[in-house]
Every structure is written in C-alpha cells, then in structure tokens.
C-alpha atoms as one frame of an Amber mdcrd trajectory, in Angstrom:
protein
  13.808   4.031  14.718  10.295   4.953  13.580   7.536   5.236  16.154   3.931
   5.851  15.226   1.148   5.575  17.763  -2.244   7.199  18.227  -4.559   8.586
  15.592  -3.536   7.949  12.004  -4.950   7.787   8.497  -5.015   4.650   6.363
  -5.137   4.904   2.604  -6.062   1.787   0.660  -5.675   1.715  -3.109  -7.528
  -0.976  -5.067  -6.191  -1.592  -8.564  -5.675  -4.467 -10.968  -2.546  -6.577
 -10.855  -1.833  -5.783 -14.520  -2.105  -1.994 -14.131   1.175  -0.351 -15.092
   3.023   2.936 -14.847   5.683   3.439 -17.524   5.882  -0.294 -18.243   6.279
  -1.450 -14.644   3.651  -2.603 -12.116   1.584   0.289 -10.761   1.575  -1.203
  -7.257   5.380  -1.115  -7.277   5.435   2.538  -8.337   3.007   3.438  -5.520
   5.153   1.619  -2.933   8.357   3.258  -4.170   6.776   6.711  -4.137   5.385
   6.139  -0.622   8.904   5.188   0.478  10.414   8.244  -1.204   7.786  10.429
   0.496   8.958   9.163   3.876   5.720   7.406   4.782   5.864   4.897   7.628
   5.292   1.880   5.383   3.287   0.331   2.584   2.111  -3.211   1.920   0.691
  -4.825  -1.206  -1.931  -7.564  -0.954  -2.936  -9.712  -3.908  -6.579 -10.700
  -3.980  -7.857 -14.117  -4.956 -11.208 -12.908  -6.261 -13.033  -9.645  -6.860
 -14.784  -7.294  -9.233 -14.852  -3.570  -9.770 -16.408  -1.007 -12.067 -16.483
  -3.413 -15.025 -18.532  -5.949 -13.007 -16.300  -8.695 -14.429 -15.327 -11.148
 -11.683 -11.622 -11.937 -11.617 -10.691 -15.085  -9.749  -7.663 -17.288  -9.265
  -9.925 -20.355  -9.506 -10.578 -20.060 -13.243  -7.568 -20.062 -15.508  -9.275
 -17.878 -18.097  -9.903 -15.125 -15.546  -6.774 -15.514 -13.421  -5.126 -12.538
 -15.076  -5.465  -9.078 -13.576  -6.408 -10.166 -10.064  -7.276  -7.414  -7.591
  -4.444  -5.774  -5.660  -4.688  -3.594  -2.553  -1.925  -1.260  -1.452  -2.250
  -0.150   2.183  -0.380   2.781   3.721  -0.785   4.044   7.298   0.795   7.224
   8.612  -0.184  10.523  10.171  -3.060  12.326   8.503  -0.761  15.133   7.415
   1.700  12.815   5.654  -0.990  10.711   3.983  -2.884  13.758   2.711   0.364
  15.213   1.353   0.823  11.965  -0.599  -2.671  11.988  -2.177  -1.725  14.186
  -5.197   0.719  11.471  -6.276  -2.070   8.889  -6.157  -4.237  11.214  -8.253
  -1.471  11.199 -10.855  -0.918   7.432 -10.781  -4.352   5.831 -10.390  -6.420
   6.209 -13.551  -8.741   3.274 -12.847  -9.290   1.970  -9.367 -10.523   2.989
  -5.958  -8.734   4.989  -3.285 -10.251   5.059   0.197  -9.245   6.813   3.401
 -10.019   5.532   6.889  -9.295   7.049  10.262  -7.530   4.486  12.400  -5.621
   4.164  15.621  -2.111   2.772  15.699  -1.470   0.871  18.895   2.175   0.115
  18.270   4.484   0.578  15.323   8.207   0.522  15.930  10.638   0.098  13.061
  14.005  -1.563  13.376  17.082   0.543  13.888  19.019   1.139  10.701  22.230
   2.438  12.274  25.481   0.860  11.083  26.215  -2.254  13.088  22.575  -2.743
  14.102  21.943  -6.415  14.607  18.357  -6.595  13.362  16.155  -8.650  15.701
  18.903  -9.796  18.080  19.198  -8.321  21.531  16.688  -6.444  23.643  13.794
  -4.613  22.111  12.709  -1.304  23.520   9.220   0.074  23.251
C-alpha cells in the first residue's frame, strides 16, 4: 500500500495530443516511464482549448482545429523522486512546457495489491 502525505513536488507537462515518441503517443510514454520509475502516480488530462508557443488556438469547438488539443500530464511524488525523473522528461519533451510546483499531499493511499486483495470491499485503513 502506498502512502504519501506532507510536502511533495508536482510536475505538470503540457504537450500536444498528437506529440509522439517512437510512433506512439508521448503522453503514454511519459505515464509508462513514470510508472517504471516507481512514482506514486500520473494522470493525463485532455484540454478542450488552448494555445502555446505557436499562438495558434486549438479548440474542440471548431472541427478544423480539433486536432492536436492540449494535454497535461500531472505527477505528484516526493521532491527527490520527481527530480530524479526530470532527466527523462528532458529526453522526451522536445516542444512543450514542464512546470514544477511545491504542494502538500493531505492524503494519498493506494489500494493493496497483495494476492487475494478484494479491491474496495471491506474496511479501509488510513
């Protein structure tokens, strides 16, 4: 069971939905590498509108511009683990924005993964 509370570091990566790494979605590669690095978790959020360095607005409201919508990948873990992961982001993100924020985790408890664990059934412990 993973427990993370207290001071942490959040890394948010802003890229385009169509960005790729070796012919697969870049956001997927970032998530898989974060998992392999043992980080607490990663989530991908698809934007509905935005613009970046090109100043071209991408929006889901106009069919002609609905391609390459903005995507944000968010990872929160201890500062040490996040900073150790940054060289991989340097390798992967050629165009985009990577930001770091100090944050405080109030409660993060992962589910047990032991054989026979019943998921959400039964009592939860804090």
